[in-house]
mmCIF file of C-alpha atoms in Angstrom:
data_model
loop_
_atom_site.group_PDB
_atom_site.id
_atom_site.type_symbol
_atom_site.label_atom_id
_atom_site.label_comp_id
_atom_site.label_asym_id
_atom_site.label_seq_id
_atom_site.Cartn_x
_atom_site.Cartn_y
_atom_site.Cartn_z
ATOM 1 C CA UNK A 1 84.418 98.064 103.246
ATOM 2 C CA UNK A 2 83.956 101.628 101.373
ATOM 3 C CA UNK A 3 80.722 102.255 103.213
ATOM 4 C CA UNK A 4 82.113 101.482 106.626
ATOM 5 C CA UNK A 5 85.088 103.655 105.559
ATOM 6 C CA UNK A 6 83.134 106.632 104.576
ATOM 7 C CA UNK A 7 81.093 106.576 107.514
ATOM 8 C CA UNK A 8 83.941 106.723 109.859
ATOM 9 C CA UNK A 9 85.554 109.483 107.936
ATOM 10 C CA UNK A 10 82.128 111.272 108.245
ATOM 11 C CA UNK A 11 82.222 110.943 112.224
ATOM 12 C CA UNK A 12 85.735 112.293 112.003
ATOM 13 C CA UNK A 13 84.914 115.227 110.140
ATOM 14 C CA UNK A 14 81.737 115.878 112.363
ATOM 15 C CA UNK A 15 84.265 115.611 115.608
ATOM 16 C CA UNK A 16 86.378 118.351 114.088
ATOM 17 C CA UNK A 17 88.783 116.335 111.998
ATOM 18 C CA UNK A 18 91.391 116.046 114.940
ATOM 19 C CA UNK A 19 93.800 113.667 115.551
ATOM 20 C CA UNK A 20 92.105 112.104 118.460
ATOM 21 C CA UNK A 21 88.821 111.872 116.592
ATOM 22 C CA UNK A 22 91.020 109.854 114.143
ATOM 23 C CA UNK A 23 92.590 107.424 116.429
ATOM 24 C CA UNK A 24 89.061 107.029 118.461
ATOM 25 C CA UNK A 25 87.229 106.165 115.062
ATOM 26 C CA UNK A 26 89.965 103.699 114.065
ATOM 27 C CA UNK A 27 90.138 102.135 117.463
ATOM 28 C CA UNK A 28 86.256 101.538 117.201
ATOM 29 C CA UNK A 29 86.073 100.231 113.340
ATOM 30 C CA UNK A 30 86.404 96.669 113.650
ATOM 31 C CA UNK A 31 84.439 95.579 110.780
ATOM 32 C CA UNK A 32 86.126 97.953 108.427
ATOM 33 C CA UNK A 33 89.534 97.185 109.707
ATOM 34 C CA UNK A 34 88.838 93.251 109.492
ATOM 35 C CA UNK A 35 88.126 94.110 105.625
ATOM 36 C CA UNK A 36 91.098 96.358 104.908
ATOM 37 C CA UNK A 37 93.444 93.957 106.396
ATOM 38 C CA UNK A 38 92.098 90.936 104.775
ATOM 39 C CA UNK A 39 92.219 92.841 101.492
ATOM 40 C CA UNK A 40 95.892 93.650 101.934
ATOM 41 C CA UNK A 41 96.974 90.230 103.033
ATOM 42 C CA UNK A 42 95.611 89.268 99.661
ATOM 43 C CA UNK A 43 97.993 91.978 97.864
ATOM 44 C CA UNK A 44 100.701 91.065 100.374
ATOM 45 C CA UNK A 45 104.173 89.668 98.908
ATOM 46 C CA UNK A 46 105.137 85.911 99.697
ATOM 47 C CA UNK A 47 103.821 84.578 102.279
ATOM 48 C CA UNK A 48 101.909 87.614 103.563
ATOM 49 C CA UNK A 49 104.787 89.653 104.030
ATOM 50 C CA UNK A 50 105.015 93.201 105.061
ATOM 51 C CA UNK A 51 104.971 95.756 102.243
ATOM 52 C CA UNK A 52 108.149 97.550 103.539
ATOM 53 C CA UNK A 53 110.778 95.054 104.739
ATOM 54 C CA UNK A 54 109.579 92.202 102.670
ATOM 55 C CA UNK A 55 110.656 89.933 105.533
ATOM 56 C CA UNK A 56 108.510 89.514 108.427
ATOM 57 C CA UNK A 57 105.072 88.640 108.131
ATOM 58 C CA UNK A 58 102.425 91.545 107.677
ATOM 59 C CA UNK A 59 100.536 92.039 111.085
ATOM 60 C CA UNK A 60 99.395 95.485 111.259
ATOM 61 C CA UNK A 61 97.333 98.161 109.008
ATOM 62 C CA UNK A 62 99.979 101.055 108.483
ATOM 63 C CA UNK A 63 98.597 104.593 107.695
ATOM 64 C CA UNK A 64 101.398 105.654 105.142
ATOM 65 C CA UNK A 65 100.407 109.180 106.154
ATOM 66 C CA UNK A 66 100.027 109.065 109.804
ATOM 67 C CA UNK A 67 96.681 109.767 111.264
ATOM 68 C CA UNK A 68 97.874 112.499 113.384
ATOM 69 C CA UNK A 69 99.260 113.979 110.256
ATOM 70 C CA UNK A 70 96.035 113.753 107.951
ATOM 71 C CA UNK A 71 93.053 112.696 110.159
ATOM 72 C CA UNK A 72 90.756 112.797 107.283
ATOM 73 C CA UNK A 73 92.694 110.083 105.393
ATOM 74 C CA UNK A 74 92.636 107.797 108.389
ATOM 75 C CA UNK A 75 89.903 105.456 106.591
ATOM 76 C CA UNK A 76 91.346 106.279 103.008
ATOM 77 C CA UNK A 77 92.038 103.241 100.902
ATOM 78 C CA UNK A 78 95.175 104.062 99.297
ATOM 79 C CA UNK A 79 96.890 105.091 102.806
ATOM 80 C CA UNK A 80 96.897 101.806 103.947
ATOM 81 C CA UNK A 81 99.694 99.374 103.975
ATOM 82 C CA UNK A 82 100.352 96.047 105.573
ATOM 83 C CA UNK A 83 103.370 95.905 107.706
ATOM 84 C CA UNK A 84 105.259 93.878 110.648
ATOM 85 C CA UNK A 85 105.038 95.603 113.951
ATOM 86 C CA UNK A 86 108.710 96.010 113.731
ATOM 87 C CA UNK A 87 108.431 98.153 110.732
ATOM 88 C CA UNK A 88 105.081 99.803 111.935
ATOM 89 C CA UNK A 89 105.811 100.508 115.645
ATOM 90 C CA UNK A 90 109.414 100.380 116.028
ATOM 91 C CA UNK A 91 110.525 101.975 112.856
ATOM 92 C CA UNK A 92 108.299 104.238 111.048
ATOM 93 C CA UNK A 93 105.741 105.258 114.034
ATOM 94 C CA UNK A 94 104.461 108.660 112.749
ATOM 95 C CA UNK A 95 107.356 109.759 110.766
ATOM 96 C CA UNK A 96 106.619 111.103 107.364
ATOM 97 C CA UNK A 97 109.308 113.244 106.089
ATOM 98 C CA UNK A 98 108.603 115.712 103.226
ATOM 99 C CA UNK A 99 110.609 118.029 100.880
ATOM 100 C CA UNK A 100 110.865 121.438 102.781
ATOM 101 C CA UNK A 101 110.527 123.345 99.400
ATOM 102 C CA UNK A 102 107.751 121.219 97.489
ATOM 103 C CA UNK A 103 106.131 119.370 100.700
ATOM 104 C CA UNK A 104 106.404 116.324 98.602
ATOM 105 C CA UNK A 105 106.546 112.964 100.620
ATOM 106 C CA UNK A 106 110.227 111.561 100.929
ATOM 107 C CA UNK A 107 109.114 108.223 101.264
ATOM 108 C CA UNK A 108 109.033 105.468 98.822
ATOM 109 C CA UNK A 109 105.300 104.189 98.614
ATOM 110 C CA UNK A 110 104.994 100.766 97.467
ATOM 111 C CA UNK A 111 101.676 101.385 95.810
ATOM 112 C CA UNK A 112 102.998 103.899 93.529
ATOM 113 C CA UNK A 113 106.845 103.778 93.611
ATOM 114 C CA UNK A 114 108.988 101.312 92.049
ATOM 115 C CA UNK A 115 111.754 100.698 94.611
ATOM 116 C CA UNK A 116 114.185 99.969 92.452
ATOM 117 C CA UNK A 117 114.338 103.553 90.963
ATOM 118 C CA UNK A 118 115.189 104.841 94.540
ATOM 119 C CA UNK A 119 117.348 101.815 95.780
ATOM 120 C CA UNK A 120 120.254 99.451 94.678
ATOM 121 C CA UNK A 121 120.599 96.131 96.304
ATOM 122 C CA UNK A 122 123.991 94.558 96.624
ATOM 123 C CA UNK A 123 123.015 90.665 96.884
ATOM 124 C CA UNK A 124 125.872 89.415 98.295
ATOM 125 C CA UNK A 125 125.830 91.661 101.451
ATOM 126 C CA UNK A 126 122.375 92.331 101.468
ATOM 127 C CA UNK A 127 122.580 95.919 101.930
ATOM 128 C CA UNK A 128 120.681 98.697 100.281
ATOM 129 C CA UNK A 129 122.293 101.769 98.877
ATOM 130 C CA UNK A 130 120.081 104.743 97.654
ATOM 131 C CA UNK A 131 120.325 106.950 94.823
ATOM 132 C CA UNK A 132 117.561 109.183 95.457
ATOM 133 C CA UNK A 133 116.407 111.246 98.380
ATOM 134 C CA UNK A 134 113.321 109.136 98.575
ATOM 135 C CA UNK A 135 115.651 106.042 99.035
ATOM 136 C CA UNK A 136 118.067 107.705 101.634
ATOM 137 C CA UNK A 137 115.047 108.404 104.001
ATOM 138 C CA UNK A 138 113.066 105.128 103.326
ATOM 139 C CA UNK A 139 116.148 103.217 104.361
ATOM 140 C CA UNK A 140 116.521 105.319 107.390
ATOM 141 C CA UNK A 141 112.546 105.511 108.469
ATOM 142 C CA UNK A 142 111.889 101.863 108.045
ATOM 143 C CA UNK A 143 115.297 100.710 108.828
ATOM 144 C CA UNK A 144 115.861 98.655 105.781
ATOM 145 C CA UNK A 145 119.477 97.539 106.568
ATOM 146 C CA UNK A 146 118.774 96.639 109.861
ATOM 147 C CA UNK A 147 120.964 93.585 110.795
ATOM 148 C CA UNK A 148 118.502 90.832 110.492
ATOM 149 C CA UNK A 149 117.202 92.325 106.713
ATOM 150 C CA UNK A 150 121.077 92.495 105.531
ATOM 151 C CA UNK A 151 121.398 88.979 106.642
ATOM 152 C CA UNK A 152 118.247 87.714 105.566
ATOM 153 C CA UNK A 153 118.973 89.062 102.028
ATOM 154 C CA UNK A 154 122.181 87.797 102.039
ATOM 155 C CA UNK A 155 120.810 84.088 102.834
ATOM 156 C CA UNK A 156 118.049 84.512 100.154
ATOM 157 C CA UNK A 157 120.935 85.551 97.568
ATOM 158 C CA UNK A 158 122.366 82.117 97.948
ATOM 159 C CA UNK A 159 119.159 80.406 98.188
ATOM 160 C CA UNK A 160 118.020 81.871 94.760
ATOM 161 C CA UNK A 161 121.399 81.095 93.248
ATOM 162 C CA UNK A 162 121.184 77.326 93.893
ATOM 163 C CA UNK A 163 117.281 77.247 93.185
ATOM 164 C CA UNK A 164 118.028 78.851 89.680
ATOM 165 C CA UNK A 165 120.724 76.342 89.057
ATOM 166 C CA UNK A 166 118.467 73.258 90.532
ATOM 167 C CA UNK A 167 115.504 74.773 88.005
ATOM 168 C CA UNK A 168 117.911 74.644 84.899
ATOM 169 C CA UNK A 169 118.977 71.222 85.644
ATOM 170 C CA UNK A 170 115.309 69.854 85.990
ATOM 171 C CA UNK A 171 114.699 71.786 82.644
ATOM 172 C CA UNK A 172 117.730 70.232 80.801
ATOM 173 C CA UNK A 173 116.783 66.744 82.346
ATOM 174 C CA UNK A 174 113.133 67.247 81.138
ATOM 175 C CA UNK A 175 111.704 67.079 84.620
ATOM 176 C CA UNK A 176 108.924 69.420 83.843
ATOM 177 C CA UNK A 177 106.683 69.205 86.480
ATOM 178 C CA UNK A 178 109.510 69.414 88.889
ATOM 179 C CA UNK A 179 111.003 72.128 87.321
ATOM 180 C CA UNK A 180 107.568 74.074 87.441
ATOM 181 C CA UNK A 181 107.085 73.506 91.196
ATOM 182 C CA UNK A 182 110.536 75.015 91.650
ATOM 183 C CA UNK A 183 109.547 77.853 89.701
ATOM 184 C CA UNK A 184 106.896 78.635 91.879
ATOM 185 C CA UNK A 185 108.618 78.089 95.207
ATOM 186 C CA UNK A 186 111.066 80.478 93.952
ATOM 187 C CA UNK A 187 108.556 82.988 93.063
ATOM 188 C CA UNK A 188 106.768 82.786 96.312
ATOM 189 C CA UNK A 189 109.989 82.937 98.406
ATOM 190 C CA UNK A 190 110.826 85.821 100.895
ATOM 191 C CA UNK A 191 112.809 88.712 99.826
ATOM 192 C CA UNK A 192 111.451 88.737 96.195
ATOM 193 C CA UNK A 193 113.762 91.684 95.569
ATOM 194 C CA UNK A 194 116.748 89.807 95.684
ATOM 195 C CA UNK A 195 115.376 87.426 92.885
ATOM 196 C CA UNK A 196 114.583 90.690 90.713
ATOM 197 C CA UNK A 197 117.802 92.090 91.500
ATOM 198 C CA UNK A 198 119.475 88.707 90.325
ATOM 199 C CA UNK A 199 117.396 88.721 87.296
ATOM 200 C CA UNK A 200 118.626 92.133 86.003
ATOM 201 C CA UNK A 201 122.233 90.863 86.018
ATOM 202 C CA UNK A 202 121.393 88.128 83.422
ATOM 203 C CA UNK A 203 123.706 88.107 80.178
ATOM 204 C CA UNK A 204 126.118 90.581 82.128
ATOM 205 C CA UNK A 205 129.480 90.086 83.213
ATOM 206 C CA UNK A 206 128.266 90.569 86.865
ATOM 207 C CA UNK A 207 126.507 87.222 86.786
ATOM 208 C CA UNK A 208 129.841 85.181 86.528
ATOM 209 C CA UNK A 209 131.125 86.823 89.881
ATOM 210 C CA UNK A 210 128.647 85.125 92.040
ATOM 211 C CA UNK A 211 130.820 82.232 92.397
ATOM 212 C CA UNK A 212 128.350 79.038 91.149
ATOM 213 C CA UNK A 213 129.786 78.602 87.464
ATOM 214 C CA UNK A 214 126.483 77.069 86.330
ATOM 215 C CA UNK A 215 124.465 80.313 87.449
ATOM 216 C CA UNK A 216 124.937 82.832 84.570
ATOM 217 C CA UNK A 217 123.462 80.140 82.285
ATOM 218 C CA UNK A 218 120.791 79.198 84.611
ATOM 219 C CA UNK A 219 119.656 82.577 84.820
ATOM 220 C CA UNK A 220 119.887 83.381 81.258
ATOM 221 C CA UNK A 221 117.464 80.493 80.468
ATOM 222 C CA UNK A 222 115.439 81.666 83.379
ATOM 223 C CA UNK A 223 114.999 85.179 82.496
ATOM 224 C CA UNK A 224 114.444 84.497 78.433
ATOM 225 C CA UNK A 225 111.475 81.961 79.813
ATOM 226 C CA UNK A 226 110.099 84.695 81.781
ATOM 227 C CA UNK A 227 110.019 87.167 78.815
ATOM 228 C CA UNK A 228 108.510 84.653 76.884
ATOM 229 C CA UNK A 229 105.611 83.865 79.135
ATOM 230 C CA UNK A 230 104.957 87.292 80.611
ATOM 231 C CA UNK A 231 106.941 87.126 83.474
ATOM 232 C CA UNK A 232 106.739 83.385 85.046
ATOM 233 C CA UNK A 233 109.546 81.288 83.865
ATOM 234 C CA UNK A 234 108.258 77.501 82.351
ATOM 235 C CA UNK A 235 109.843 74.975 80.828
#
């Protein structure tokens, strides 16, 4: 893949490093695109989900820094992300806001940034709040608070709460294999950021505000098991 990408980058360079050359070479590079997409799919969250919204299936190779802006990064591996067609074509397109003073990118790059440093999720409503400029611009550019995402995250919150309680019940009843299967399903579920947010509520008064009276105990057991076993709760 690297050889194929380097070959295409040389082609762009020799053609004057224009955006047209970048688009032409990208369109012609079917083998390189196939390799890139295959690797991205292996890295994608859940069931090959979009790396921006984490909801829809990732179908497109998105250039984080658009081809039109930096043609010579068209085939750079670290400039590729797997995105759904909505995030890529309907929302982000060629937008790439930068700080006017420093020139630094004002979008969250999920390959290097922890979204939790810039965004806060309200699990019950499914809404994202920002607490940095990167968070603010990312919500706007990627459309991260569009209706289907807010509703999906809110539904996922209910699913995770009931799932964690079920996992805890299975552990207490000694149903080890069933508990393991439940843990795997929870870790592979859509909207993993919702589960991560709930995990952050463990052993806090906020956990008791989520209505299910069994949830705080289940959540504490889940996070304790996760901490003991390197991130994956087991009975």
